[in-house]
GROMACS .gro file of C-alpha atoms in nm:
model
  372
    1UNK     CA    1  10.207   5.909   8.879
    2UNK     CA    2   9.903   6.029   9.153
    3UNK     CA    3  10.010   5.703   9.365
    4UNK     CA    4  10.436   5.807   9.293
    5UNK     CA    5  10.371   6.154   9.418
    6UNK     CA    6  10.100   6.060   9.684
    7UNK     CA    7  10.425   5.825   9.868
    8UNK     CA    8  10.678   6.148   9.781
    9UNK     CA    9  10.395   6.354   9.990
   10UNK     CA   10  10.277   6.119  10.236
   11UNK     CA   11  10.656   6.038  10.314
   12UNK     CA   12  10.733   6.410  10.351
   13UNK     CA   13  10.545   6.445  10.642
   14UNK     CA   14  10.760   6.210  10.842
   15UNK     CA   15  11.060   6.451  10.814
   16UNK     CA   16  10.899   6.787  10.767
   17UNK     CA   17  10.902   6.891  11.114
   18UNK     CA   18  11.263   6.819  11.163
   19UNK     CA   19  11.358   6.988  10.881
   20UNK     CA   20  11.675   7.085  11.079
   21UNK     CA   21  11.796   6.741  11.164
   22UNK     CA   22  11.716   6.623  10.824
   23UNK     CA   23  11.979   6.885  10.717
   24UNK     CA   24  12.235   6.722  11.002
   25UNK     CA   25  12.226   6.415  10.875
   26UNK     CA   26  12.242   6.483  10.528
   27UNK     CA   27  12.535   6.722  10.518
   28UNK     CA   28  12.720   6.506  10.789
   29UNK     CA   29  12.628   6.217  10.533
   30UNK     CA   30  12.770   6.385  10.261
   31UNK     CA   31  13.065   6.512  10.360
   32UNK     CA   32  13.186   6.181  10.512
   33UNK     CA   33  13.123   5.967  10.174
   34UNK     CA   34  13.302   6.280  10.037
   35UNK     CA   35  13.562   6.501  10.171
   36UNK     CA   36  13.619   6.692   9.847
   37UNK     CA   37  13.241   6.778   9.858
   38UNK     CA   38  13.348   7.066  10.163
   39UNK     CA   39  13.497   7.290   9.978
   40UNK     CA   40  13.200   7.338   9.773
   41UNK     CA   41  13.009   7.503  10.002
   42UNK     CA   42  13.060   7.794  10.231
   43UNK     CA   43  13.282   7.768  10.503
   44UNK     CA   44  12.969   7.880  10.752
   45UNK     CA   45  12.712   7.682  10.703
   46UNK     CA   46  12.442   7.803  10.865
   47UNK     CA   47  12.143   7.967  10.692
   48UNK     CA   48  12.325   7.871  10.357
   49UNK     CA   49  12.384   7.535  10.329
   50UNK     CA   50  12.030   7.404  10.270
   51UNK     CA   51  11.965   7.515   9.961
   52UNK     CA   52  12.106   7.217   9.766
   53UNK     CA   53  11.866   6.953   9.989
   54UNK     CA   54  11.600   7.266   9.958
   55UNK     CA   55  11.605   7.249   9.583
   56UNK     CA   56  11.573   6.884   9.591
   57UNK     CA   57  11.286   6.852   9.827
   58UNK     CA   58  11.120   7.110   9.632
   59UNK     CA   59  11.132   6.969   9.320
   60UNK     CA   60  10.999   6.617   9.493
   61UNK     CA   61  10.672   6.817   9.600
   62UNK     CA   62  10.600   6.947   9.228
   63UNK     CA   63  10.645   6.583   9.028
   64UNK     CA   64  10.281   6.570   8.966
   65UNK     CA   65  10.302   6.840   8.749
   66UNK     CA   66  10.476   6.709   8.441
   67UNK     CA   67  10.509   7.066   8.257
   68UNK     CA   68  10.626   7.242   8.574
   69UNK     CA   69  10.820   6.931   8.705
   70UNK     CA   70  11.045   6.919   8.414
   71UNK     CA   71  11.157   7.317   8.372
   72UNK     CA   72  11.162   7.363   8.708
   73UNK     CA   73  11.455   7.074   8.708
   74UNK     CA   74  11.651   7.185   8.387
   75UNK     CA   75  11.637   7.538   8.475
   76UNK     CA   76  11.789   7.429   8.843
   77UNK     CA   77  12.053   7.182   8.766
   78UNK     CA   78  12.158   7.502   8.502
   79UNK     CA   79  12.209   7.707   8.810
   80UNK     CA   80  12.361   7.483   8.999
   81UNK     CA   81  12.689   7.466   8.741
   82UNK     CA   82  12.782   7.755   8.963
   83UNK     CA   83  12.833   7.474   9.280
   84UNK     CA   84  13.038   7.309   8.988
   85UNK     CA   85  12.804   7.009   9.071
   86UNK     CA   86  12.878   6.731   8.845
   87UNK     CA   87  12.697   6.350   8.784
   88UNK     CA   88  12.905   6.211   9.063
   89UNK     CA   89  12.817   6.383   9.312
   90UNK     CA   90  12.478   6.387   9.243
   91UNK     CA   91  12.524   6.025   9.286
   92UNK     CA   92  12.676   6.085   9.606
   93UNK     CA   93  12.440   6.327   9.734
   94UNK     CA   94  12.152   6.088   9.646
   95UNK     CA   95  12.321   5.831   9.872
   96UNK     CA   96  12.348   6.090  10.144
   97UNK     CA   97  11.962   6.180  10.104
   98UNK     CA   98  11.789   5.889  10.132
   99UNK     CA   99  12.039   5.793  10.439
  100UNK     CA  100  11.910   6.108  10.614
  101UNK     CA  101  11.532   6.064  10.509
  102UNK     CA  102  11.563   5.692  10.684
  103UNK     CA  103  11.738   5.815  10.993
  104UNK     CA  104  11.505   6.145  11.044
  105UNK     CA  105  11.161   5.943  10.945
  106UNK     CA  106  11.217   5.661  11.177
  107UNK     CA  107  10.996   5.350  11.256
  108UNK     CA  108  10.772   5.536  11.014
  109UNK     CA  109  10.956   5.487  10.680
  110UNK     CA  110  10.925   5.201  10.479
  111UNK     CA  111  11.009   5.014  10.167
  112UNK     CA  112  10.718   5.231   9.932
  113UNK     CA  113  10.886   5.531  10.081
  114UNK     CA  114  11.240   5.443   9.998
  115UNK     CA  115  11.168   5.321   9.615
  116UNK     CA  116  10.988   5.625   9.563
  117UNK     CA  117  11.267   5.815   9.669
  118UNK     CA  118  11.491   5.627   9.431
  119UNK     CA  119  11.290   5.701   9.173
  120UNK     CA  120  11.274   6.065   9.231
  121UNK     CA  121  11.578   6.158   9.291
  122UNK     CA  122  11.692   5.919   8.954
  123UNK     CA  123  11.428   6.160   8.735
  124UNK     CA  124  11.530   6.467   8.954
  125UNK     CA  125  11.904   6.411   8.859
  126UNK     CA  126  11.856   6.343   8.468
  127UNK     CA  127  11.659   6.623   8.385
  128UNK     CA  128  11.918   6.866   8.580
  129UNK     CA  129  12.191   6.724   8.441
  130UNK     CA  130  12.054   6.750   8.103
  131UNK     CA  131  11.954   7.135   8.170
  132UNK     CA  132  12.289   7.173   8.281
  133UNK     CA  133  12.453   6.971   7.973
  134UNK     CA  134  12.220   7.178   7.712
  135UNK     CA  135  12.363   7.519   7.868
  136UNK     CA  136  12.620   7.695   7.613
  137UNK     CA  137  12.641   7.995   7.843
  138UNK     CA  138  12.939   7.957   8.167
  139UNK     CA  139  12.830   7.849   8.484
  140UNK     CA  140  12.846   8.199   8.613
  141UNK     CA  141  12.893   8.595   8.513
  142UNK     CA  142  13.160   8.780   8.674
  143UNK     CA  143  13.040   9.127   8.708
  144UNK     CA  144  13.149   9.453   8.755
  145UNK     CA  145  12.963   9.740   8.992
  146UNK     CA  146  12.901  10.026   8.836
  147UNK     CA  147  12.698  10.239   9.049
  148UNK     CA  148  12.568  10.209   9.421
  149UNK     CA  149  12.299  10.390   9.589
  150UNK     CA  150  12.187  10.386   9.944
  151UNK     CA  151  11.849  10.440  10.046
  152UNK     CA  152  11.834  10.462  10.366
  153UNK     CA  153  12.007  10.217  10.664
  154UNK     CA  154  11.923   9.921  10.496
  155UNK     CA  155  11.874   9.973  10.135
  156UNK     CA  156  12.053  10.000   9.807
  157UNK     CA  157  12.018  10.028   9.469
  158UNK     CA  158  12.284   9.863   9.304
  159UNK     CA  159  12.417   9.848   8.865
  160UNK     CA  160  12.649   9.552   8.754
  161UNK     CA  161  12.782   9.445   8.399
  162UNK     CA  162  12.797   9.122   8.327
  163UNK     CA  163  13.147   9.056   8.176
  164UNK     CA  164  13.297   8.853   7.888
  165UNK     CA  165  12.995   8.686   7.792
  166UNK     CA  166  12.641   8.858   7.698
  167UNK     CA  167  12.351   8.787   7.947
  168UNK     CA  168  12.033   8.734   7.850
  169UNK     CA  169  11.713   8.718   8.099
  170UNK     CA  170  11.401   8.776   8.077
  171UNK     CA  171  11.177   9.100   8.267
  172UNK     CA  172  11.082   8.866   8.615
  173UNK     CA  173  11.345   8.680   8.671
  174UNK     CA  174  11.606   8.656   8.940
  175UNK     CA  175  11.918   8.560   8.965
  176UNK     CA  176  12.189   8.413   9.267
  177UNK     CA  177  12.483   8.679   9.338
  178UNK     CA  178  12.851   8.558   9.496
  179UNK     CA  179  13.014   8.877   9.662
  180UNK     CA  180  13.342   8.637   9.644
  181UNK     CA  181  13.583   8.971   9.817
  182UNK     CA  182  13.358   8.940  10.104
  183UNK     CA  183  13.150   8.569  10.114
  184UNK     CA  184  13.340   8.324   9.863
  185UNK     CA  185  13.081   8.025   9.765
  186UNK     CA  186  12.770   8.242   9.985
  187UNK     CA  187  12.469   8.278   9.706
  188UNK     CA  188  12.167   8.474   9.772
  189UNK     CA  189  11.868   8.527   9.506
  190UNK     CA  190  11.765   8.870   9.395
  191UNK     CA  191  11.531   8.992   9.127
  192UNK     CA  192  11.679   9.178   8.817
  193UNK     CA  193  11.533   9.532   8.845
  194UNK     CA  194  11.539   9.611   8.459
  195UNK     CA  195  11.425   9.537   8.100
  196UNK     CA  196  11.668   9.304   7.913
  197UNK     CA  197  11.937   9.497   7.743
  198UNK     CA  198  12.258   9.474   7.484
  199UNK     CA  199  12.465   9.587   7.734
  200UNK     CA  200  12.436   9.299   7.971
  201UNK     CA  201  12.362   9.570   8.240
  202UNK     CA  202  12.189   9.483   8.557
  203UNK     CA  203  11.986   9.664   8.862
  204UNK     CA  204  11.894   9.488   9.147
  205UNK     CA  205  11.686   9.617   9.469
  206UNK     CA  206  11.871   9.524   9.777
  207UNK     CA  207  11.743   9.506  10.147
  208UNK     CA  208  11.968   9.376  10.419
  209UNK     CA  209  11.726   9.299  10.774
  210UNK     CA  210  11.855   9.420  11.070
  211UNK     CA  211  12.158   9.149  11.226
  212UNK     CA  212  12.051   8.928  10.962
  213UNK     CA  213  12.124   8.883  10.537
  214UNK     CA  214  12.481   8.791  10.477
  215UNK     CA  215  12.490   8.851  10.145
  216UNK     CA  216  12.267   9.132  10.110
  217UNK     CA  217  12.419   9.272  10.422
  218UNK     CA  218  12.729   9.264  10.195
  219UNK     CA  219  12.594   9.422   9.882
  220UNK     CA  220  12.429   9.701  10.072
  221UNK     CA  221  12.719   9.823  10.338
  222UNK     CA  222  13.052   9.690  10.162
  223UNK     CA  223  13.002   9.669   9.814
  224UNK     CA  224  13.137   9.985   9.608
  225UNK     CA  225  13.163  10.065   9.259
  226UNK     CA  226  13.433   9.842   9.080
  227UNK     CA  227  13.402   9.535   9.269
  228UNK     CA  228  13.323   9.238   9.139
  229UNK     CA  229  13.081   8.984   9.159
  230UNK     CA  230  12.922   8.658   9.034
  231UNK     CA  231  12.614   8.649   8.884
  232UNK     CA  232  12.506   8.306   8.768
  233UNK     CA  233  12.231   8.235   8.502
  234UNK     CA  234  11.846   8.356   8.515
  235UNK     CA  235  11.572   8.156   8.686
  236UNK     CA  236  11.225   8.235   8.750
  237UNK     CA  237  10.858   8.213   8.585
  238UNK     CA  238  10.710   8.542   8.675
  239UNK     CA  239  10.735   8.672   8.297
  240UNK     CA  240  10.484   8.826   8.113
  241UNK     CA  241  10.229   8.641   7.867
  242UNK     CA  242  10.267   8.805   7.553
  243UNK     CA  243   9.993   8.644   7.420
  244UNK     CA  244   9.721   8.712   7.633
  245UNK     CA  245   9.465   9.002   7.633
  246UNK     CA  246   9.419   9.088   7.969
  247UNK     CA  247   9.475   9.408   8.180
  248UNK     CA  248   9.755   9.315   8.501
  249UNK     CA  249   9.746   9.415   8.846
  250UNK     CA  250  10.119   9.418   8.990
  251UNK     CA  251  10.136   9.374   9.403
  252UNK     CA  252  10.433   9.462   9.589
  253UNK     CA  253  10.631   9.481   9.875
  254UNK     CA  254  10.913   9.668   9.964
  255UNK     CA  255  11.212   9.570   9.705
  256UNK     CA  256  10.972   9.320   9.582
  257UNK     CA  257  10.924   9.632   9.371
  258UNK     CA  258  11.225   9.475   9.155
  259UNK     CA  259  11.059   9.222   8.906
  260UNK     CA  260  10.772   9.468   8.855
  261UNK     CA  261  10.978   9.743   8.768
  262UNK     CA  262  11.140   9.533   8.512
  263UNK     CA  263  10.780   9.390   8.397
  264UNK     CA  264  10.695   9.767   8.322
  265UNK     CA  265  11.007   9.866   8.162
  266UNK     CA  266  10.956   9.552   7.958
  267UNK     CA  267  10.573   9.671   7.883
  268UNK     CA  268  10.660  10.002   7.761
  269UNK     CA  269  10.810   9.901   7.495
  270UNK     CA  270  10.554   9.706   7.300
  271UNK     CA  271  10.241   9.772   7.557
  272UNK     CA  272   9.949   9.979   7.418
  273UNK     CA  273   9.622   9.799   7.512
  274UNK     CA  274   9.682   9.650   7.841
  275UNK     CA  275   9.571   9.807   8.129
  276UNK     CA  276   9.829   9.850   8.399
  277UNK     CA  277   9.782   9.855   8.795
  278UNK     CA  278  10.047   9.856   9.049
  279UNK     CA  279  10.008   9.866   9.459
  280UNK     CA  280  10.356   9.914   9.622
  281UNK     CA  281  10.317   9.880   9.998
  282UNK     CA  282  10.604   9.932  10.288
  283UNK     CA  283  10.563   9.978  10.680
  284UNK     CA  284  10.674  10.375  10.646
  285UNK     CA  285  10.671  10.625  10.402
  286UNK     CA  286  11.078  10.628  10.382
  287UNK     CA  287  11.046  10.327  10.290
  288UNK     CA  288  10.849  10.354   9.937
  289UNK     CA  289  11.200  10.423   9.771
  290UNK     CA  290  11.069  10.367   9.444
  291UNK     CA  291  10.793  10.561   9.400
  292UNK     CA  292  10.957  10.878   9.231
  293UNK     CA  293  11.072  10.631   8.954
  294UNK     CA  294  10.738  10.465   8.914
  295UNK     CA  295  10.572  10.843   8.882
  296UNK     CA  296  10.793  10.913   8.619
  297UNK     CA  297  10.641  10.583   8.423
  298UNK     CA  298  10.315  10.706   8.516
  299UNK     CA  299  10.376  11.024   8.354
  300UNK     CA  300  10.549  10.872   8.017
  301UNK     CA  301  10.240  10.522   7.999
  302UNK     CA  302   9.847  10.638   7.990
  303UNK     CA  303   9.784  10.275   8.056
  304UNK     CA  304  10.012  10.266   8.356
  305UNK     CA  305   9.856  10.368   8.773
  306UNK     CA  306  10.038  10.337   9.079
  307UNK     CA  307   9.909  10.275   9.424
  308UNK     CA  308  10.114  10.329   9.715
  309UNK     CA  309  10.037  10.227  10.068
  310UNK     CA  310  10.166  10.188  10.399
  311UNK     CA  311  10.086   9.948  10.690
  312UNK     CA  312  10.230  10.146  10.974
  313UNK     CA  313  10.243  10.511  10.916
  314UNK     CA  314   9.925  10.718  11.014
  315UNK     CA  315  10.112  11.022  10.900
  316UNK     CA  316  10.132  10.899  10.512
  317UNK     CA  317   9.893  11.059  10.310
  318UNK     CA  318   9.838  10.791  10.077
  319UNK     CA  319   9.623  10.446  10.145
  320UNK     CA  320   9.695  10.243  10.475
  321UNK     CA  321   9.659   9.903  10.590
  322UNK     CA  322   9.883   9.603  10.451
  323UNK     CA  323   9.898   9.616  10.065
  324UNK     CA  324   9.690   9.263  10.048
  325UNK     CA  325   9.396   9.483  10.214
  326UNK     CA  326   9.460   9.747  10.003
  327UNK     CA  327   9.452   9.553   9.696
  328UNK     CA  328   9.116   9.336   9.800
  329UNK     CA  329   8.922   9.704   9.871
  330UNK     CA  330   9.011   9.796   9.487
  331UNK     CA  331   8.918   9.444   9.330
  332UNK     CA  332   8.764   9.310   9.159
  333UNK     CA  333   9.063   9.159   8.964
  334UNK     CA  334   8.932   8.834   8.840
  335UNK     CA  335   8.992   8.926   8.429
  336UNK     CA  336   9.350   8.991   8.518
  337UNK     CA  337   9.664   8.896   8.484
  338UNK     CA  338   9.838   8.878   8.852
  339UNK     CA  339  10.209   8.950   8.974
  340UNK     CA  340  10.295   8.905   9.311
  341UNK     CA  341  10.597   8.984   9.464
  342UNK     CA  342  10.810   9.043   9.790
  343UNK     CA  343  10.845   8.876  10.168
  344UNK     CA  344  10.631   8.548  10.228
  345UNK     CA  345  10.412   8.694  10.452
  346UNK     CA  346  10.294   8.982  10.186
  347UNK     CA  347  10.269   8.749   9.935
  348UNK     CA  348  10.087   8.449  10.147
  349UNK     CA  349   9.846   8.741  10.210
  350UNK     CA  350   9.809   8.861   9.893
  351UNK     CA  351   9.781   8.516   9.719
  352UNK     CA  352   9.492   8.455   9.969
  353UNK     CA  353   9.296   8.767   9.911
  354UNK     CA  354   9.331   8.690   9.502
  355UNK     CA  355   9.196   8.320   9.577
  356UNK     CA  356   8.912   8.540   9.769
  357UNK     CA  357   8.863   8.732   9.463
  358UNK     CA  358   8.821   8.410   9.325
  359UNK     CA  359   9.093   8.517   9.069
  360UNK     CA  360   9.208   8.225   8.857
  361UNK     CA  361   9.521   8.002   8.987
  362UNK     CA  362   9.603   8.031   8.634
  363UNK     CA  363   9.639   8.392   8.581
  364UNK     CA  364   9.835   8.463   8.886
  365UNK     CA  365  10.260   8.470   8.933
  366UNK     CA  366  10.451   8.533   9.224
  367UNK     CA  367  10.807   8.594   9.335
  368UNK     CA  368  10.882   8.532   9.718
  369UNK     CA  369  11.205   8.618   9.918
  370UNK     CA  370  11.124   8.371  10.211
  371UNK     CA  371  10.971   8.039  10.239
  372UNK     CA  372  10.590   8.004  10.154
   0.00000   0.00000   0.00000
């Protein structure tokens, strides 16, 4: 296995700084040795494409972790039902890979690289397809709206039902969201804002950047109560350990606020011995569009704080400085359990200052809406 996933690694670095012609080839690949294959994906490809070839690569760089390696791959090929991906074109797409890996790597690739590739993407492809056989639930939710808030020019606070079928995810976890009226076949990722509950009801946190975010521009300016979307099933690790003793610090970042929210509500109902801390940081003060429902927790949990902080508003009478700083001044946090979530920046520096800490690898989740 350490010499399998030294080639997968070593190989990588052939292609990793042409990430983008990688993606060429493989998609031009792909859709000659299949046609049908097109329709599948969105009819603009750009910025949404990759996340097929994303989850694969991904899943090559964690194969040396056995435990990790084989959720991580049953969990995705159970999301990707919602492509309405089946064995054949799997097969297909494998074909269309390791074209695209040759082509990219150049001079540079050779026969160790290409049979470890094989025998990736063979393992890769069983245990996804055997996540996705082992799924009773549909490949995806369709979901009514039922309320819509804005916060601001590029915020809202959005409530869905799942339909027909009950939904069950745990407090952490995201999910992908089609806005089919507007961006049929577009998925985007966003964290489930709430507790689990009977009703199959769900809040997300949404945040569109400025000329940028399809589908969150979508859900944020266009989406109104009694639309429907797609909501396909539950992914993520950044649930709670019931089991363990220690007090959690909660870090985030704008609507990164989302999974923590959820990992409170979920903590208040069972919670009494647990010490919890949370640091919400944003740029401005306006932006901290949370915090009056976090002071209400505070007021209903003894064992809950909240810390709010801003990075770029001297006027805010709260803490300043980037919430990673903020976080590192309060520490130590070494005998707790750590949740980290929001953009990859804030969570690259906040990961950092908890390996500064010298806080435990172990004890320490994140969610990311970016590429670490």
């Amino acid at each position: 296995m350490d010499n399998f996933a030294r080639l997968l690694k070593e190989s990588w670095t052939l292609v990793e700084e042409d990430r983008e012609r990688l993606s060429r080839y493989f998609y031009a690949r792909l859709f000659l040795l299949d046609p049908d294959l097109r329709k599948l994906f969105p009819v603009q490809m750009t910025g949404q494409g990759d996340r097929i070839l994303d989850a694969i690569v991904t899943a090559t760089q964690v194969v040396d972790n056995p435990e990790s390696f084989e959720e991580y791959l049953r969990s995705l090929g159970r999301d990707h039902r919602k492509y309405h991906v089946d064995a054949a074109h799997y097969e297909t797409m494998g074909v269309a890979l390791l074209d695209a890996l040759r082509r990219t790597a150049g001079d540079g690739w050779n026969l160790e690289y290409d049979q470890a590739w094989r025998d990736a993407y063979a393992a890769i492809t069983e245990k996804m397809l055997a996540g996705a056989a082992a799924d009773e639930n549909p490949p995806f939710w369709h979901a009514e709206v039922l309320t819509h808030q804005r916060h601001g020019p590029d915020t809202a606070v959005l409530t869905v039902r799942a339909l027909q079928h009950p939904l069950a995810w745990k407090a952490g976890q995201y999910v992908s969201i089609e806005v089919p009226r507007h961006l049929p076949r577009v998925w985007r990722t966003y964290s489930v804002a709430n507790a689990p509950n009977d009703d199959s009801v769900l809040e997300f946190h949404i945040r569109t950047p400025a000329g940028a975010g399809w589908v969150s521009g979508a859900l944020v300016r266009r989406t109104r109560p009694g639309d429907l979307l797609r909501v396909a099933a539950p992914m993520g690790s950044m649930t709670l350990d019931r089991e363990s003793t220690r007090d959690i610090l909660c870090v985030a970042g704008g609507v990164g606020l989302a999974p923590v929210k959820a990992l409170v509500e979920e903590l208040a109902g069972w919670n009494r011995t647990r010490w919890v801390h949370i640091f919400h940081g944003a740029r401005h003060a306006d932006d901290l569009y949370g915090l009056a429902g976090l002071e209400e927790l505070v007021a209903a949990h003894p064992w809950l704080s909240v810390t709010p902080a801003c990075s770029d508003d001297p006027n805010f009478g709260g803490e300043q400085g980037d919430i990673s700083e903020v976080v590192a001044r309060y520490g130590p946090w070494t005998t707790h359990d750590c949740y980290v979530s929001g953009s990859a920046p804030m969570v690259r520096a906040t990961l950092r200052a908890l390996a500064e800490d010298e806080v435990p690898p172990a004890n320490i989740r994140y969610d990311t809406f970016g590429n670490l």
